[in-house]
């Protein structure tokens, strides 16, 4: 079996509501999902969900190779792009191709990837994550009720701009999950997407912890701030979660070595091999791992095979337009299917038809860091910068 080519697609994720975080909001609720398809000379194709920036350059490292040599090909892609491949969108392209190769390898073996990787249990525990910062109270409650109806008893909301609003919204979600769990205390997490300074983080979380029990605070400071994460961890009771925007072991290692992270995260777009390697590093330090992503199917399969998986993020209950995945959600978990490979099927006509709805590259959203992030004195409305002068708080 040899790798002969690739194709790229871009699907649309229609959330049917505004989505975003402290950095910004996609008001129309439409985001894009890049897809890479890897082809072989025996007709087996693999699918990777992630970037295809500089895909032609990265693909040159694996063209003509046997796709079953996945981990060796992963390192070939890193070597081919070593000046840009350990960070940003190019690392995402490597991750998408890597995931597609794992898909091919498992299909060739006639097994779902979770079984090929050595997983025993197809059930992957999940927590709800609604990218919900722009929702009002009624919308927030209704959204998390849909997750609760699927058995989820832990949730992560977006916040970081207003202590009192975060307290109020966390309490609303807590009550929804508590009622659904017949009084069982739920897991509550807050994700602020790198919007605070160290002092802001300790003050904000400390205030919340006067009345709430937080499981973790996510990305409280900039992703690379090792001492900052350690400072926050020492100043609060909640665990510190981070890592979704870190690429390569060399970026995770300083945080783990310094005891600056309690929950090690990786993003689905960085690929299966990256997740397996980060999980091994975290396991060596007795730390749990938690995958994140809109459609994290590759990491869900991989999570079944690592001993330190804690819980995986569940965002939208629907996959992107034209994409179907062999899994379902029940009793608070993803339940993986038996279809060989990742179990992804694509309707390319539906994907092509959805392209007319792709967001304008000039539109606002959570991919744009606000000018005053970390330098605000007063609370901010979700998705808006304050009109008054701001200072580092």
Coordinates of C-alpha atoms in Angstrom, one line a residue:
X1 CA 0.0 0.0 0.0
X2 CA 1.3 3.4 -1.0
X3 CA 0.2 7.0 -0.5
X4 CA -0.7 8.5 -3.9
X5 CA -2.3 11.8 -3.3
X6 CA -4.5 14.1 -1.2
X7 CA -7.5 16.3 -1.5
X8 CA -8.8 19.2 0.7
X9 CA -12.3 20.3 1.6
X10 CA -13.8 22.9 3.9
X11 CA -17.0 22.0 5.7
X12 CA -19.3 24.3 7.7
X13 CA -20.2 23.9 11.3
X14 CA -23.5 25.6 11.8
X15 CA -24.1 26.1 15.6
X16 CA -27.5 27.7 15.1
X17 CA -26.6 30.3 17.7
X18 CA -23.8 32.7 18.4
X19 CA -20.6 31.1 19.6
X20 CA -17.4 32.5 21.1
X21 CA -15.3 33.3 24.1
X22 CA -13.7 36.2 25.9
X23 CA -11.8 37.1 22.7
X24 CA -14.8 37.4 20.4
X25 CA -18.0 36.0 19.1
X26 CA -19.1 34.5 15.7
X27 CA -22.5 36.2 15.7
X28 CA -24.0 34.1 12.9
X29 CA -22.9 30.9 14.5
X30 CA -21.1 29.6 11.5
X31 CA -17.5 28.4 11.6
X32 CA -15.4 26.4 9.2
X33 CA -13.9 22.9 9.5
X34 CA -11.0 22.1 7.1
X35 CA -10.7 18.5 6.0
X36 CA -7.8 16.6 4.4
X37 CA -8.3 13.3 2.5
X38 CA -5.3 11.1 1.9
X39 CA -5.5 8.6 -1.0
X40 CA -3.8 5.3 -1.6
X41 CA -3.1 3.0 -4.5
X42 CA -5.5 0.4 -3.1
X43 CA -8.5 2.7 -2.9
X44 CA -8.5 3.1 0.8
X45 CA -8.7 6.8 1.9
X46 CA -8.2 8.4 5.2
X47 CA -9.9 11.6 6.7
X48 CA -8.3 14.1 8.9
X49 CA -10.1 17.1 10.4
X50 CA -7.8 20.1 10.6
X51 CA -5.7 22.6 8.8
X52 CA -4.5 22.3 5.2
X53 CA -2.1 25.3 5.3
X54 CA 1.0 24.5 3.3
X55 CA -0.4 21.0 2.8
X56 CA 1.6 20.5 -0.5
X57 CA 4.9 21.1 1.4
X58 CA 4.0 18.8 4.2
X59 CA 2.5 16.1 2.0
X60 CA 5.8 15.8 0.1
X61 CA 7.2 14.1 3.3
X62 CA 4.8 11.2 3.0
X63 CA 4.0 10.8 -0.7
X64 CA 4.8 7.3 -2.0
X65 CA 5.2 5.9 1.5
X66 CA 3.3 3.1 3.2
X67 CA 0.6 4.9 5.3
X68 CA 0.7 2.2 7.9
X69 CA 4.1 3.5 9.2
X70 CA 2.2 6.3 10.9
X71 CA 4.5 7.4 13.7
X72 CA 7.6 7.4 11.4
X73 CA 5.7 9.4 8.8
X74 CA 4.7 11.9 11.6
X75 CA 8.4 12.5 12.3
X76 CA 9.1 12.8 8.6
X77 CA 6.5 15.6 8.4
X78 CA 8.1 17.4 11.4
X79 CA 11.5 17.2 9.9
X80 CA 10.3 18.4 6.5
X81 CA 8.9 21.5 8.1
X82 CA 11.1 21.9 11.2
X83 CA 11.3 25.7 11.0
X84 CA 7.5 26.1 11.0
X85 CA 6.0 22.7 11.8
X86 CA 6.2 22.8 15.5
X87 CA 3.7 25.7 15.8
X88 CA 0.5 27.1 14.5
X89 CA -1.4 26.2 11.4
X90 CA 1.4 24.1 9.8
X91 CA 1.4 21.8 12.9
X92 CA -2.4 21.5 12.4
X93 CA -1.7 20.3 8.8
X94 CA 0.7 17.7 10.1
X95 CA -2.0 16.7 12.6
X96 CA -4.7 16.4 10.0
X97 CA -2.5 14.2 7.8
X98 CA -1.4 12.2 10.8
X99 CA -5.1 11.5 11.7
X100 CA -5.9 10.5 8.1
X101 CA -3.0 8.0 8.2
X102 CA -4.3 6.5 11.4
X103 CA -7.7 6.2 9.7
X104 CA -6.1 4.3 6.8
X105 CA -4.1 2.0 9.1
X106 CA -7.1 1.0 11.0
X107 CA -9.2 0.5 7.9
X108 CA -6.5 -1.7 6.4
X109 CA -6.6 -3.8 9.6
X110 CA -10.4 -4.0 9.4
X111 CA -10.8 -2.5 12.9
X112 CA -12.0 0.7 14.5
X113 CA -9.1 2.8 15.5
X114 CA -9.9 2.5 19.2
X115 CA -9.4 -1.3 19.0
X116 CA -6.3 -1.0 16.8
X117 CA -4.7 1.3 19.4
X118 CA -5.4 -1.2 22.2
X119 CA -8.5 0.3 23.7
X120 CA -10.8 -2.0 25.7
X121 CA -13.8 0.2 26.3
X122 CA -15.5 2.2 23.5
X123 CA -17.1 4.5 26.1
X124 CA -15.3 7.9 26.4
X125 CA -16.5 10.1 29.3
X126 CA -17.6 13.6 28.2
X127 CA -18.2 17.1 29.6
X128 CA -20.4 19.8 28.0
X129 CA -18.8 22.8 26.4
X130 CA -21.1 25.3 24.7
X131 CA -18.8 28.1 23.6
X132 CA -21.6 30.1 25.2
X133 CA -20.3 33.5 26.2
X134 CA -22.9 35.4 24.0
X135 CA -26.0 33.6 25.3
X136 CA -28.5 35.1 27.7
X137 CA -29.7 33.3 30.8
X138 CA -32.6 31.5 29.1
X139 CA -30.5 30.4 26.2
X140 CA -27.8 29.2 28.5
X141 CA -30.1 27.1 30.5
X142 CA -31.8 25.7 27.5
X143 CA -28.5 24.7 25.9
X144 CA -27.1 22.9 28.9
X145 CA -30.4 21.2 29.4
X146 CA -29.8 19.5 26.0
X147 CA -26.5 18.3 27.3
X148 CA -28.0 17.1 30.6
X149 CA -30.6 15.2 28.7
X150 CA -27.7 13.1 27.2
X151 CA -26.5 12.3 30.7
X152 CA -23.7 14.8 31.0
X153 CA -23.0 15.9 34.5
X154 CA -20.0 18.2 34.0
X155 CA -19.8 21.4 32.0
X156 CA -17.4 24.2 31.0
X157 CA -18.6 27.7 30.3
X158 CA -16.8 30.6 28.7
X159 CA -16.1 33.7 30.7
X160 CA -13.4 35.9 32.2
X161 CA -14.8 39.3 31.4
X162 CA -17.1 39.9 34.5
X163 CA -16.8 38.2 37.8
X164 CA -20.5 38.6 38.8
X165 CA -21.7 37.4 35.4
X166 CA -19.5 34.4 35.5
X167 CA -20.7 33.5 39.0
X168 CA -24.3 33.9 37.9
X169 CA -23.9 31.8 34.8
X170 CA -21.9 29.1 36.5
X171 CA -24.7 28.8 39.1
X172 CA -27.3 28.5 36.4
X173 CA -25.5 25.6 34.8
X174 CA -24.8 24.0 38.1
X175 CA -28.5 24.0 38.9
X176 CA -29.4 22.5 35.6
X177 CA -26.9 19.6 36.0
X178 CA -27.7 19.1 39.7
X179 CA -31.4 18.8 38.9
X180 CA -30.7 16.3 36.1
X181 CA -28.4 14.3 38.4
X182 CA -31.0 14.2 41.2
X183 CA -28.9 16.3 43.5
X184 CA -25.4 14.9 42.6
X185 CA -22.8 17.7 42.6
X186 CA -21.8 18.4 39.0
X187 CA -18.3 19.3 37.7
X188 CA -18.0 23.0 36.8
X189 CA -15.2 24.5 34.7
X190 CA -14.5 28.0 33.5
X191 CA -12.5 28.7 30.3
X192 CA -11.1 32.3 29.9
X193 CA -9.0 31.7 26.8
X194 CA -5.8 33.5 28.0
X195 CA -7.6 36.8 28.8
X196 CA -6.1 37.5 32.2
X197 CA -2.9 38.5 33.9
X198 CA -1.6 36.4 36.8
X199 CA -3.1 38.8 39.4
X200 CA -6.4 39.0 37.6
X201 CA -6.6 35.2 37.5
X202 CA -6.1 34.7 41.2
X203 CA -8.4 37.5 42.2
X204 CA -11.2 36.4 39.8
X205 CA -11.1 32.7 40.6
X206 CA -10.7 33.4 44.3
X207 CA -13.9 35.5 44.2
X208 CA -15.8 32.7 42.4
X209 CA -14.6 30.1 44.9
X210 CA -16.2 31.9 47.8
X211 CA -19.6 30.5 46.6
X212 CA -18.7 27.9 43.9
X213 CA -16.8 24.7 43.7
X214 CA -14.7 24.9 40.4
X215 CA -13.2 21.7 39.1
X216 CA -10.7 23.6 36.9
X217 CA -9.9 27.0 35.4
X218 CA -8.7 26.8 31.8
X219 CA -6.0 28.9 30.1
X220 CA -6.0 31.6 32.8
X221 CA -2.9 33.3 31.4
X222 CA -1.0 33.2 28.2
X223 CA -0.3 29.7 27.0
X224 CA 3.5 29.9 27.3
X225 CA 3.6 31.5 30.7
X226 CA 5.0 28.7 32.9
X227 CA 5.5 30.8 36.0
X228 CA 2.1 32.5 35.5
X229 CA 0.3 29.1 35.5
X230 CA 2.2 28.0 38.5
X231 CA 1.4 31.3 40.3
X232 CA -2.3 30.8 39.6
X233 CA -2.2 27.2 40.7
X234 CA -0.7 28.2 44.0
X235 CA -3.3 30.9 44.6
X236 CA -6.5 29.0 44.0
X237 CA -8.2 25.7 44.9
X238 CA -9.3 24.7 41.4
X239 CA -7.0 22.8 39.1
X240 CA -5.3 24.6 36.3
X241 CA -6.0 23.2 32.8
X242 CA -4.1 24.2 29.7
X243 CA -2.4 22.8 26.6
X244 CA -4.9 23.0 23.7
X245 CA -2.8 25.7 21.9
X246 CA 0.5 24.1 22.7
X247 CA 2.2 22.2 19.9
X248 CA 4.9 19.6 20.3
X249 CA 6.3 18.0 23.5
X250 CA 8.8 20.9 23.8
X251 CA 6.0 23.3 24.6
X252 CA 4.2 21.0 27.1
X253 CA 7.4 19.9 28.9
X254 CA 8.2 23.2 30.7
X255 CA 4.7 23.5 32.1
X256 CA 4.6 19.9 33.3
X257 CA 8.2 20.0 34.7
X258 CA 7.3 23.1 36.7
X259 CA 4.1 21.7 38.2
X260 CA 2.3 24.5 36.5
X261 CA -0.5 22.4 35.0
X262 CA -3.0 20.0 36.7
X263 CA -5.1 18.9 33.6
X264 CA -3.0 18.5 30.4
X265 CA -5.0 19.3 27.3
X266 CA -4.4 18.7 23.6
X267 CA -6.5 19.8 20.7
X268 CA -8.0 17.4 18.1
X269 CA -6.5 19.4 15.2
X270 CA -2.9 18.5 16.3
X271 CA -3.4 14.9 15.5
X272 CA -3.5 11.4 17.1
X273 CA 0.3 10.9 17.4
X274 CA 0.7 14.2 19.2
X275 CA -2.0 13.3 21.7
X276 CA -0.4 9.9 22.4
X277 CA 3.0 11.4 23.0
X278 CA 1.7 14.2 25.2
X279 CA -0.4 11.6 27.1
X280 CA 2.7 9.5 27.8
X281 CA 4.6 12.6 29.0
X282 CA 1.7 13.5 31.3
X283 CA 1.4 10.0 32.6
X284 CA 5.0 10.0 33.6
X285 CA 4.1 12.9 35.9
X286 CA 0.9 11.3 37.2
X287 CA -1.2 13.9 35.4
X288 CA -4.5 13.4 33.6
X289 CA -5.2 14.3 30.0
X290 CA -8.3 15.8 28.4
X291 CA -8.8 16.3 24.7
X292 CA -10.7 19.3 23.3
X293 CA -12.2 20.1 19.9
X294 CA -15.4 20.6 18.0
X295 CA -15.2 17.1 16.4
X296 CA -12.4 15.4 18.3
X297 CA -13.1 11.9 16.9
X298 CA -9.4 11.0 16.4
X299 CA -8.5 11.8 20.0
X300 CA -11.6 10.0 21.3
X301 CA -10.4 6.8 19.7
X302 CA -6.9 7.4 21.1
X303 CA -8.3 8.2 24.5
X304 CA -9.5 4.7 25.0
X305 CA -5.9 3.4 24.9
X306 CA -4.2 5.8 27.4
X307 CA -4.4 5.1 31.2
X308 CA -4.6 8.8 32.2
X309 CA -7.5 10.0 30.1
X310 CA -9.9 12.0 32.4
X311 CA -12.7 13.4 30.2
X312 CA -13.2 14.7 26.7
X313 CA -14.9 17.9 25.5
X314 CA -18.3 17.7 23.8
X315 CA -19.1 20.9 22.0
X316 CA -21.8 20.7 19.3
X317 CA -24.0 17.6 19.3
X318 CA -24.1 17.8 15.5
X319 CA -21.1 17.2 13.2
X320 CA -20.2 19.6 10.4
X321 CA -22.4 19.7 7.3
X322 CA -21.8 16.7 5.1
X323 CA -19.8 14.8 7.8
X324 CA -21.1 11.8 9.6
X325 CA -19.2 10.0 12.4
X326 CA -19.8 6.5 13.8
X327 CA -20.4 7.5 17.4
X328 CA -23.2 8.7 19.5
X329 CA -23.6 10.3 22.9
X330 CA -25.5 8.7 25.8
X331 CA -25.2 8.4 29.6
X332 CA -22.6 11.2 29.7
X333 CA -20.2 9.7 27.2
X334 CA -19.2 9.4 23.6
X335 CA -19.9 5.8 22.5
X336 CA -17.6 4.8 19.6
X337 CA -18.8 2.5 16.9
X338 CA -17.3 -0.6 15.1
X339 CA -16.8 0.9 11.6
X340 CA -13.2 0.4 10.6
X341 CA -10.9 3.4 10.9
X342 CA -12.3 6.6 12.4
X343 CA -15.8 5.9 11.2
X344 CA -16.0 9.2 9.3
X345 CA -18.1 9.4 6.1
X346 CA -18.2 12.5 3.9
X347 CA -20.9 13.7 1.6
X348 CA -18.8 15.9 -0.7
X349 CA -21.8 17.3 -2.5
X350 CA -23.3 18.5 0.8
X351 CA -19.9 19.9 1.9
X352 CA -19.5 21.8 -1.4
X353 CA -23.0 23.2 -1.2
X354 CA -22.3 24.5 2.3
X355 CA -19.3 26.5 1.2
X356 CA -21.6 29.4 0.3
X357 CA -22.1 29.8 4.1
X358 CA -18.4 30.0 5.0
X359 CA -17.7 33.0 7.3
X360 CA -16.0 36.0 5.8
X361 CA -12.3 36.0 6.7
X362 CA -12.7 39.6 7.8
X363 CA -15.5 38.8 10.3
X364 CA -15.0 39.0 14.0
X365 CA -14.6 35.9 16.2
X366 CA -12.7 34.2 18.9
X367 CA -9.6 33.8 16.6
X368 CA -8.8 37.6 17.1
X369 CA -7.2 38.6 20.3
X370 CA -8.7 41.9 21.6
X371 CA -6.4 44.9 21.8
X372 CA -7.0 45.3 25.6
X373 CA -7.0 41.7 26.7
X374 CA -5.4 41.5 30.1
X375 CA -5.5 45.3 30.4
X376 CA -9.0 46.0 31.6
X377 CA -10.1 47.8 34.7
X378 CA -13.9 47.3 34.4
X379 CA -16.1 44.4 33.4
X380 CA -16.8 43.9 29.7
X381 CA -19.9 42.8 27.9
X382 CA -19.3 39.6 26.0
X383 CA -17.9 40.2 22.6
X384 CA -17.3 43.9 23.2
X385 CA -14.5 46.1 24.4
X386 CA -15.3 48.6 27.1
X387 CA -15.8 52.2 25.9
X388 CA -14.1 53.7 28.9
X389 CA -10.4 53.9 29.4
X390 CA -8.8 50.6 30.6
X391 CA -5.8 49.8 32.7
X392 CA -4.0 46.7 33.8
X393 CA -6.1 45.4 36.7

